[in-house]
Amino acid sequence: MSSARRGRFHGKPFGGNASQQSTSGVSDQLIKNGRKSGQLNLSSRGLSDVPQKVWRINLDAAAESRGDADFDNDERWWDQVELTKLILASNKIQDLSEDVKLLSALQSLDIHDNELQGLPETLGELHQLQKLNVSHNKLSSLPSALFSCPQLVYLHLEHNNLSELPNELGNLVEIDDLDVSNNKLVTLPATVGQLVKLKSINLSNNNLTVLPSEIQFLKGIRTLDLTHNQLTSLPKELGYMRLLEQLYVRHNKLKELPLLEHCSNLKELHLGNNLLTCFGSDQLQCLNSLTVLDVRDNKIAIVPVEITQLTTLERLDISNNDVSALPYELGNMVHLKSLVVDGNPMRSIRRDIIARGSEGIKKYLRSRIEMPEEPKKAAAVSSSGSGQTGLFGGGEQVDAHSVKVSRALDYSGKKAEEVPPEIWELGVSTQVTDLNLSKNQIKQWPSSLVLLSDWVVTVNLGFNRLTALHTDLGLCLRLQNLDLRNNCLSTLPKEMESLQNLHTLILSVNRFGEVPAVVYKLKSLETLLISGNQVAQIDVSSLRQLDKLSSLDLQNNNISVVPPELGLCTNLRSLLLSGNPCRNPRPAILNKGTDALLDYLRGRIVQ
């Protein structure tokens, strides 16, 4: 093509001049690429509105190409495809044009992280729309036409100002992923029961006080998140969700649980930070597939022996309750890998035994019933790789079948300096959520761990030789539990700020001279264990920013002064300060427990 011909095409009104392109933030080349691929990504461009040529991307192209015999060869109208995916995320858009209806073939629309205060009714004319993300905006209401999109399967409305959902919500009969978390919802419409294909619903961080009984009709639900609401009870109908696998009800006001008798597929039950006083044998015997039970920060006094009926249980967290003893039979639960009991007034188990961790506690419990410790299986001998045995790694190997079933990869205690590539391949192929690399000799952060970033929830790298962490850690956005105890760390990367789902951080027995600044930016943090370091000061003003922090262990550091203002951190259920060179509070006060300690500190505040 000659330069003259190209000039004639670019001189048309559609292209505009260079200054117009710069002002719009959307170049002609982007538009061309969108016509070829059917996808247009305009995220993070500082747009305050969407240029008209975006809405007319296919209409203008067709008109121009038919009207110009010399139309650019790389934009022949018969080679173009209609726009099916449009990303406008992370801009400054306040209004969405009604002309969005011109994108009649649109299947995916992402407008999250803008300044939208409303949506146009013409969204309802996008009959091919399957995915809509308008999270992180300023929406206070939704257009009724939105619920007329017959093929919508994915709707994310989190982090807005919605106080209610309309009854028309029930029209979205194809939807399988709904997220309305971090809004101001007080109730749900009964029509939510019509969403029979729903697999995941996130209702966390609202003001819900009750759930409609119609929720029983959500037979396909796998994940239900009700964290941070005002629920005092759950409807008994919840027990009819036969496919439910993950139930999150943390940070509510529950005093008891319904009988989940038909939830035979339930694998994770998170009930922390409620008002539970017990859980009975009837409730436990229904949960024969449970792998995670979290009842931390409640008022439970007794752990019933019937808990041993949960033969698949791998993680039990009863920290910060009123438990004084554990049933000895817990020691015989062969699949139980994590037993967290900190912050309880244990009388039957010495503190030094608790400090030994899960296996130490289990061993002690077994010894009390005079049962011999189960002999370790002989290490299999084969070359690296799985061969025909289903085992991965050399020496003491990893059973691929067990990893696939549990999605937990345990490569601990191997004295390894590096993790073999086939172990990482196994982790990726099974999409593991729980990774245990503790008690090895790892000196550098495993670079391959980022391969698991889309799934991993728990990472244990304790008892290694790490001196630094990689910035890639910040990519593990689903991470909730991170154990880095007994290493050689003195700093944490600032990229950890992105770990806004992190609940538990263990930094004990390292070389920290202070609590790293990035820790105070982890707004979901509930447990911080940093004992056995060299921390010299307590930054109360920063600690008070962690309004969900309930367990803080600063034992055996170099703290010479405990500021009285620490007593204002009333969200703390467990505060441990012994083993520091401070004169006050005296050991007698420290031994009285957290509530007495906080009262003492508040009493020393100078008015």
XYZ file of C-alpha atoms in Angstrom:
607
model
C 0.000 0.000 0.000
C 1.272 3.470 -0.884
C 1.850 6.126 1.729
C -0.712 8.318 -0.020
C -3.340 5.645 0.370
C -2.563 5.246 4.045
C -2.766 8.983 4.504
C -6.194 9.106 2.913
C -7.513 6.515 5.378
C -6.093 8.155 8.492
C -7.401 11.513 7.459
C -10.983 10.417 8.031
C -12.954 11.657 11.037
C -12.874 8.209 12.639
C -9.121 8.284 13.209
C -8.782 11.889 14.364
C -5.462 13.655 14.748
C -2.690 12.782 17.188
C -3.834 15.267 19.794
C -7.365 13.855 19.751
C -6.014 10.360 20.243
C -3.889 11.501 23.148
C -6.812 13.270 24.775
C -9.106 10.260 24.529
C -6.457 7.892 25.813
C -7.559 5.378 23.168
C -5.424 5.155 20.038
C -6.624 4.052 16.618
C -4.273 1.097 16.811
C -6.062 -0.187 19.924
C -9.370 0.069 18.091
C -7.912 -1.826 15.118
C -6.622 -4.581 17.381
C -10.011 -4.828 19.044
C -11.705 -5.305 15.675
C -9.361 -8.163 14.842
C -9.446 -9.995 18.161
C -12.900 -9.164 19.452
C -11.325 -7.984 22.714
C -10.441 -4.470 23.925
C -8.477 -3.717 27.089
C -8.634 -0.054 28.186
C -7.794 -0.564 31.848
C -5.630 1.891 33.850
C -5.700 4.680 31.252
C -7.031 7.490 33.415
C -10.267 7.655 31.424
C -13.030 9.812 32.878
C -15.419 8.727 30.135
C -15.416 6.213 27.301
C -14.808 7.640 23.798
C -17.704 7.222 21.394
C -15.542 5.297 18.954
C -15.360 2.471 21.484
C -19.127 1.997 21.478
C -19.160 2.255 17.658
C -16.095 0.073 17.154
C -17.833 -2.301 14.771
C -20.459 0.014 13.305
C -17.987 2.664 12.107
C -15.545 0.089 10.787
C -18.176 -1.592 8.646
C -19.419 1.713 7.249
C -15.939 2.970 6.409
C -14.747 -0.229 4.813
C -17.765 -0.484 2.549
C -17.447 3.149 1.549
C -13.766 3.037 0.635
C -12.503 0.754 -2.099
C -8.980 1.430 -0.890
C -9.744 0.469 2.742
C -6.589 -0.610 4.545
C -5.814 -4.259 3.777
C -5.285 -5.074 7.442
C -8.796 -3.826 8.259
C -10.913 -5.559 5.650
C -14.449 -5.563 7.004
C -15.022 -9.219 6.187
C -12.067 -10.204 8.401
C -13.306 -8.334 11.458
C -15.103 -9.831 14.446
C -17.588 -8.214 16.761
C -16.389 -7.093 20.174
C -17.075 -9.767 22.785
C -14.852 -8.622 25.672
C -14.355 -5.070 26.970
C -12.189 -4.148 29.970
C -12.520 -0.622 31.393
C -11.156 -1.387 34.855
C -9.134 0.985 37.067
C -10.085 4.272 35.438
C -12.053 7.291 36.672
C -15.301 6.679 34.813
C -18.347 8.186 36.537
C -21.046 7.432 33.974
C -21.511 4.577 31.562
C -23.089 5.630 28.268
C -26.391 4.170 27.151
C -24.575 3.454 23.889
C -23.153 0.347 25.512
C -26.162 -1.314 23.863
C -24.387 -0.930 20.488
C -22.007 -3.714 21.522
C -24.682 -6.307 20.918
C -22.237 -9.255 20.821
C -20.574 -8.362 24.127
C -20.072 -11.373 26.403
C -17.742 -9.948 29.072
C -17.756 -6.424 30.528
C -15.301 -5.451 33.266
C -15.699 -1.941 34.765
C -14.369 -2.608 38.257
C -12.422 0.034 40.178
C -14.021 3.181 38.763
C -16.298 5.903 40.155
C -19.637 4.741 38.782
C -22.695 5.899 40.711
C -25.197 4.247 38.415
C -25.614 1.907 35.447
C -27.687 2.472 32.281
C -30.906 0.542 31.688
C -29.584 -0.375 28.235
C -27.378 -3.017 29.845
C -30.458 -5.197 29.630
C -30.183 -5.138 25.818
C -26.876 -7.033 25.920
C -28.485 -10.430 25.431
C -25.144 -12.204 24.949
C -23.612 -10.859 28.176
C -22.198 -13.630 30.372
C -19.776 -11.847 32.732
C -20.226 -8.452 34.383
C -17.808 -7.008 36.941
C -18.763 -3.610 38.397
C -17.068 -4.082 41.766
C -15.204 -1.285 43.569
C -17.468 1.538 42.448
C -20.023 3.776 44.177
C -23.244 2.091 43.124
C -26.185 2.506 45.485
C -28.784 0.901 43.214
C -29.015 -1.328 40.152
C -31.153 -0.911 37.025
C -33.980 -3.432 36.797
C -33.045 -4.142 33.168
C -29.758 -5.655 34.340
C -31.683 -8.681 35.561
C -33.023 -9.284 32.072
C -29.679 -10.537 30.746
C -30.644 -14.157 30.043
C -27.107 -15.593 29.763
C -25.418 -13.874 32.707
C -23.387 -16.451 34.670
C -20.925 -14.178 36.540
C -21.934 -11.035 38.441
C -19.537 -9.214 40.776
C -20.901 -6.228 42.703
C -18.548 -6.221 45.708
C -17.281 -2.990 47.312
C -20.188 -0.704 46.429
C -22.894 1.055 48.467
C -25.799 -1.304 47.824
C -28.319 -1.484 50.661
C -30.659 -3.946 48.960
C -30.973 -6.316 46.030
C -34.193 -6.223 43.957
C -36.598 -9.153 43.668
C -35.659 -9.335 39.991
C -32.416 -10.976 41.099
C -34.288 -14.272 40.781
C -34.486 -13.801 36.996
C -30.769 -14.591 36.607
C -31.429 -18.318 36.455
C -28.119 -19.117 34.687
C -25.832 -17.389 37.191
C -23.244 -19.539 38.980
C -20.927 -16.920 40.567
C -22.381 -14.004 42.573
C -20.315 -11.649 44.741
C -22.063 -8.850 46.658
C -19.555 -8.618 49.516
C -18.547 -5.334 51.147
C -21.838 -3.545 50.644
C -24.562 -2.455 53.088
C -27.070 -5.261 52.646
C -29.403 -5.905 55.577
C -31.563 -8.607 53.983
C -31.693 -10.789 50.887
C -34.752 -11.123 48.650
C -36.548 -14.451 48.881
C -36.074 -14.789 45.122
C -32.416 -15.660 45.751
C -33.746 -19.209 46.044
C -34.450 -19.187 42.295
C -30.721 -19.092 41.452
C -30.578 -22.865 41.279
C -27.357 -22.995 39.229
C -25.408 -20.882 41.703
C -22.111 -22.491 42.772
C -20.454 -19.639 44.675
C -22.030 -16.735 46.555
C -20.068 -14.186 48.596
C -22.177 -12.180 51.053
C -19.358 -11.216 53.415
C -18.882 -7.790 54.989
C -22.504 -6.665 54.944
C -25.073 -6.079 57.704
C -27.158 -9.217 57.263
C -29.059 -10.215 60.375
C -31.040 -13.114 58.911
C -31.049 -15.375 55.849
C -34.237 -16.279 53.975
C -35.380 -19.902 54.301
C -35.507 -20.055 50.491
C -31.744 -20.428 50.568
C -32.424 -24.180 50.853
C -33.224 -24.254 47.134
C -29.621 -23.402 46.199
C -28.819 -27.071 45.688
C -25.713 -26.420 43.596
C -23.850 -24.190 46.068
C -20.220 -25.185 46.675
C -18.973 -22.052 48.472
C -21.001 -19.814 50.795
C -19.258 -16.872 52.468
C -21.145 -15.031 55.234
C -18.110 -13.594 57.034
C -18.448 -10.252 58.867
C -22.208 -9.879 59.158
C -24.605 -9.613 62.111
C -26.083 -13.104 61.992
C -27.240 -14.522 65.320
C -28.380 -17.826 63.828
C -28.419 -19.794 60.603
C -31.597 -21.274 59.110
C -31.978 -25.017 59.510
C -32.591 -25.140 55.769
C -28.870 -24.582 55.296
C -28.460 -28.253 56.088
C -30.021 -29.205 52.749
C -27.135 -27.894 50.660
C -25.854 -31.327 49.692
C -23.006 -30.076 47.468
C -21.728 -27.414 49.886
C -17.935 -27.692 50.301
C -16.884 -24.442 52.000
C -18.897 -22.493 54.591
C -17.500 -19.254 56.036
C -19.443 -17.659 58.901
C -16.605 -15.949 60.772
C -17.143 -12.668 62.623
C -20.858 -12.937 63.307
C -22.877 -13.386 66.505
C -23.747 -17.064 66.294
C -24.532 -18.801 69.573
C -25.259 -22.198 68.072
C -25.170 -24.093 64.818
C -27.973 -25.780 62.920
C -27.734 -29.469 62.182
C -25.954 -29.722 58.814
C -27.156 -33.291 58.408
C -27.237 -33.405 54.594
C -23.998 -31.457 53.981
C -21.996 -34.641 53.448
C -19.573 -32.927 51.043
C -18.639 -30.100 53.431
C -14.837 -29.865 53.605
C -14.208 -26.508 55.301
C -16.236 -24.981 58.144
C -15.061 -21.587 59.398
C -16.871 -20.367 62.528
C -14.234 -18.201 64.187
C -15.078 -14.995 66.083
C -18.622 -15.831 67.140
C -20.334 -16.543 70.479
C -20.389 -20.338 70.301
C -20.186 -22.127 73.642
C -20.160 -25.711 72.381
C -20.597 -27.996 69.435
C -22.441 -31.242 69.995
C -21.960 -34.786 68.806
C -25.083 -34.584 66.602
C -23.554 -31.704 64.688
C -20.192 -33.424 64.311
C -21.370 -36.812 63.116
C -22.874 -35.298 59.960
C -19.571 -33.812 58.810
C -17.727 -36.927 57.709
C -15.873 -35.158 54.848
C -14.603 -32.228 56.903
C -10.888 -31.348 56.514
C -10.842 -27.878 58.147
C -12.707 -26.854 61.317
C -12.075 -23.323 62.565
C -13.828 -22.335 65.811
C -11.221 -19.878 67.088
C -12.205 -16.847 69.164
C -15.438 -18.213 70.597
C -16.460 -19.204 74.128
C -16.126 -22.961 73.802
C -15.181 -24.681 77.052
C -15.269 -28.353 76.094
C -13.975 -30.199 73.031
C -16.113 -33.362 72.866
C -14.463 -36.699 72.239
C -16.885 -37.153 69.327
C -14.660 -34.814 67.345
C -12.557 -37.887 66.581
C -15.416 -39.013 64.319
C -14.100 -36.460 61.835
C -11.636 -38.960 60.420
C -10.633 -36.753 57.463
C -9.910 -33.669 59.603
C -6.555 -32.046 58.762
C -6.752 -28.660 60.501
C -8.447 -27.866 63.821
C -8.229 -24.337 65.218
C -9.691 -23.845 68.702
C -7.424 -20.949 69.704
C -8.679 -18.187 72.015
C -11.525 -20.102 73.624
C -12.097 -21.299 77.204
C -10.825 -24.848 76.689
C -8.915 -26.262 79.663
C -8.380 -29.813 78.404
C -8.341 -31.837 75.186
C -9.631 -35.375 74.650
C -6.629 -37.699 74.532
C -8.088 -39.457 71.482
C -7.186 -36.412 69.386
C -3.649 -37.765 69.363
C -4.770 -40.721 67.247
C -6.246 -38.643 64.408
C -3.749 -39.640 61.732
C -4.781 -37.016 59.169
C -4.711 -34.103 61.639
C -1.701 -31.989 60.616
C -2.510 -28.683 62.281
C -3.867 -28.404 65.835
C -3.975 -24.790 67.071
C -4.795 -24.341 70.772
C -3.077 -21.047 71.703
C -4.933 -18.594 73.922
C -6.803 -21.179 76.006
C -6.507 -21.663 79.801
C -4.990 -25.134 79.366
C -4.495 -26.917 82.671
C -3.813 -30.432 81.462
C -1.107 -29.546 78.900
C 2.029 -27.634 79.837
C 2.979 -24.526 77.854
C 6.257 -26.074 76.664
C 4.311 -28.960 75.122
C 1.998 -26.550 73.332
C 5.080 -24.717 72.028
C 6.190 -27.921 70.288
C 3.397 -27.552 67.773
C 0.753 -29.907 66.463
C 2.802 -33.098 66.394
C 4.177 -32.421 69.878
C 0.667 -31.996 71.286
C -0.611 -35.116 69.524
C 2.320 -37.147 70.789
C 1.630 -35.989 74.337
C -2.073 -36.847 74.042
C -1.246 -40.324 72.743
C 1.107 -40.898 75.640
C -1.634 -40.099 78.117
C -3.738 -43.015 76.893
C -0.642 -45.189 76.860
C -0.905 -46.001 73.215
C 2.377 -46.480 71.332
C 3.201 -43.911 68.743
C 2.222 -45.091 65.307
C 5.375 -46.307 63.525
C 6.454 -44.253 60.569
C 6.077 -45.858 57.215
C 9.306 -47.037 55.720
C 10.658 -44.690 53.148
C 10.028 -45.868 49.644
C 13.065 -46.320 47.461
C 12.936 -45.233 43.877
C 14.342 -42.673 41.545
C 12.815 -39.207 41.383
C 9.513 -38.956 39.616
C 6.406 -41.008 40.093
C 7.147 -44.081 37.992
C 4.236 -46.485 38.395
C 3.906 -46.099 42.132
C 2.086 -42.756 42.241
C 4.893 -41.411 44.461
C 6.853 -38.235 43.722
C 10.328 -37.180 44.869
C 13.353 -39.164 45.923
C 13.869 -40.774 49.321
C 10.779 -40.139 51.462
C 8.205 -39.559 48.789
C 4.869 -37.799 48.323
C 1.745 -39.782 47.505
C 0.168 -38.126 44.464
C -3.237 -39.638 45.156
C -3.365 -38.223 48.686
C -2.369 -34.797 47.381
C -5.084 -34.899 44.735
C -7.765 -35.854 47.247
C -6.778 -33.406 49.997
C -5.221 -30.648 47.871
C -2.567 -30.525 50.602
C 1.095 -31.015 49.675
C 3.386 -32.009 52.552
C 7.095 -31.999 51.721
C 8.307 -31.319 55.250
C 11.186 -32.842 57.164
C 13.144 -33.880 54.063
C 16.325 -31.918 54.918
C 16.108 -30.586 51.375
C 17.779 -27.385 50.182
C 15.524 -27.268 47.125
C 12.126 -28.665 46.245
C 12.313 -31.060 43.263
C 10.607 -29.838 40.041
C 8.248 -32.820 40.015
C 6.880 -31.742 43.393
C 5.955 -28.352 41.964
C 4.428 -30.054 38.919
C 2.324 -32.178 41.256
C 1.231 -29.061 43.144
C 0.155 -27.309 39.953
C -1.662 -30.315 38.505
C -3.652 -30.814 41.735
C -4.097 -27.086 42.456
C -2.989 -27.475 46.067
C -4.306 -25.047 48.668
C -2.106 -26.190 51.575
C 1.695 -26.280 51.134
C 4.025 -27.528 53.893
C 7.778 -27.160 53.265
C 8.771 -26.860 56.916
C 11.755 -28.523 58.609
C 14.013 -28.493 55.583
C 17.213 -26.569 54.832
C 15.819 -24.092 52.319
C 17.924 -20.930 52.181
C 16.267 -19.055 49.313
C 12.615 -18.390 48.683
C 11.329 -21.113 46.296
C 10.814 -19.253 43.018
C 8.393 -21.928 41.780
C 5.950 -21.210 44.602
C 4.421 -18.484 42.425
C 3.053 -21.297 40.218
C 0.587 -22.064 43.010
C -0.447 -18.440 43.595
C -3.936 -18.917 42.154
C -4.875 -21.569 44.734
C -2.599 -21.636 47.774
C -4.258 -20.636 51.056
C -1.773 -21.951 53.615
C 2.033 -21.922 53.321
C 4.363 -23.329 55.994
C 8.067 -22.579 55.541
C 8.936 -22.764 59.223
C 12.197 -24.282 60.467
C 14.289 -23.496 57.406
C 17.204 -21.122 56.758
C 15.494 -18.306 54.874
C 17.205 -14.923 55.085
C 14.820 -13.034 52.787
C 11.466 -13.404 51.032
C 10.814 -12.789 47.350
C 8.485 -10.071 46.080
C 6.518 -12.825 44.309
C 4.918 -13.582 47.679
C 2.658 -10.598 47.038
C 1.063 -12.489 44.130
C -0.451 -15.157 46.412
C -3.650 -13.148 46.845
C -5.652 -16.042 48.333
C -3.109 -16.658 51.091
C -4.679 -16.796 54.567
C -2.043 -18.518 56.713
C 1.729 -17.961 56.488
C 4.164 -19.695 58.857
C 7.771 -18.451 58.734
C 8.894 -19.352 62.249
C 12.485 -20.397 63.008
C 14.268 -18.832 60.051
C 16.823 -16.017 59.726
C 14.507 -13.213 58.559
C 14.937 -9.578 59.558
C 12.679 -7.869 56.982
C 9.534 -8.513 54.948
C 8.952 -7.266 51.368
C 6.596 -4.324 50.952
C 4.767 -6.305 48.264
C 3.143 -8.314 51.059
C 0.686 -5.434 51.398
C -1.393 -7.089 48.675
C -2.089 -10.083 50.956
C -5.370 -8.653 52.195
C -6.816 -12.108 52.940
C -3.997 -13.030 55.331
C -5.418 -14.041 58.736
C -2.428 -15.676 60.437
C 1.239 -14.629 60.289
C 3.871 -16.488 62.314
C 7.307 -14.840 62.525
C 8.544 -16.352 65.789
C 12.262 -17.047 66.313
C 13.745 -14.900 63.584
C 15.882 -11.755 63.686
C 13.322 -8.947 63.562
C 14.300 -5.806 65.451
C 10.814 -4.406 65.033
C 7.443 -5.429 63.706
C 7.827 -4.863 59.933
C 5.840 -1.868 58.677
C 4.047 -3.921 56.023
C 2.409 -6.013 58.768
C 0.305 -3.025 59.817
C -1.174 -2.892 56.303
C -2.582 -6.421 56.480
C -6.111 -5.377 57.415
C -7.490 -8.929 57.732
C -4.763 -10.065 60.132
C -6.152 -11.833 63.202
C -3.109 -13.639 64.589
C 0.449 -12.264 64.786
C 3.077 -14.397 66.485
C 6.508 -12.719 66.633
C 8.001 -14.130 69.830
C 11.699 -14.932 70.178
C 12.964 -11.989 68.141
C 14.672 -8.696 69.032
C 11.656 -6.381 68.946
C 12.380 -3.420 71.226
C 9.231 -1.294 70.988
C 5.481 -1.712 70.701
C 3.929 0.628 68.144
C 0.445 0.958 69.614
C -0.889 3.468 67.067
C -0.029 1.103 64.219
C -1.365 -1.938 66.067
C -4.708 -0.225 66.539
C -5.037 -0.036 62.752
C -5.361 -3.835 62.791
C -8.906 -3.826 64.099
C -9.327 -7.578 63.495
C -6.196 -8.597 65.412
C -7.234 -10.906 68.243
C -4.012 -12.792 69.092
C -0.615 -11.108 69.590
C 2.481 -12.932 70.880
C 5.479 -10.707 71.723
C 7.140 -13.028 74.223
C 10.914 -13.233 74.604
C 11.847 -10.009 72.826
C 13.752 -6.887 73.986
C 10.748 -4.794 75.034
C 11.716 -2.619 77.986
C 8.554 -0.502 78.129
C 4.971 -1.627 77.599
C 2.949 1.488 76.701
C -0.291 1.746 78.728
C -2.147 2.640 75.530
C -1.801 -1.007 74.504
C -4.737 -1.557 76.847
C -6.929 0.269 74.320
C -6.534 -2.632 71.874
C -9.736 -4.177 73.192
C -10.086 -6.516 70.224
C -7.199 -8.607 71.608
C -8.306 -11.937 73.074
C -4.764 -13.216 73.619
C -1.800 -10.952 74.488
C 1.488 -12.591 75.521
C 4.372 -10.435 76.806
C 6.377 -12.637 79.184
C 10.135 -13.028 78.765
C 10.796 -9.337 78.054
C 13.113 -7.069 80.136
C 10.254 -4.773 81.187
C 9.579 -4.151 84.880
C 5.908 -3.485 84.380
C 3.573 -5.234 84.091
C 4.869 -7.618 86.728
C 4.800 -11.403 86.076
C 1.943 -11.769 88.541
C -0.214 -9.553 86.323
C 0.935 -11.222 83.101
C -0.132 -14.577 84.540
C -3.691 -13.389 85.161
C -4.525 -13.473 81.484
C -5.269 -11.044 78.696
C -8.369 -9.317 80.092
C -6.654 -8.538 83.402
C -3.537 -7.327 81.601
C -5.486 -4.956 79.348
C -7.413 -3.609 82.358
C -4.137 -2.989 84.182
C -2.647 -1.113 81.224
C -5.746 1.044 80.762
C -5.585 1.939 84.427
C -2.093 3.363 83.938
C -3.078 5.755 81.136
C -2.525 9.344 82.221
C -5.683 11.313 81.594
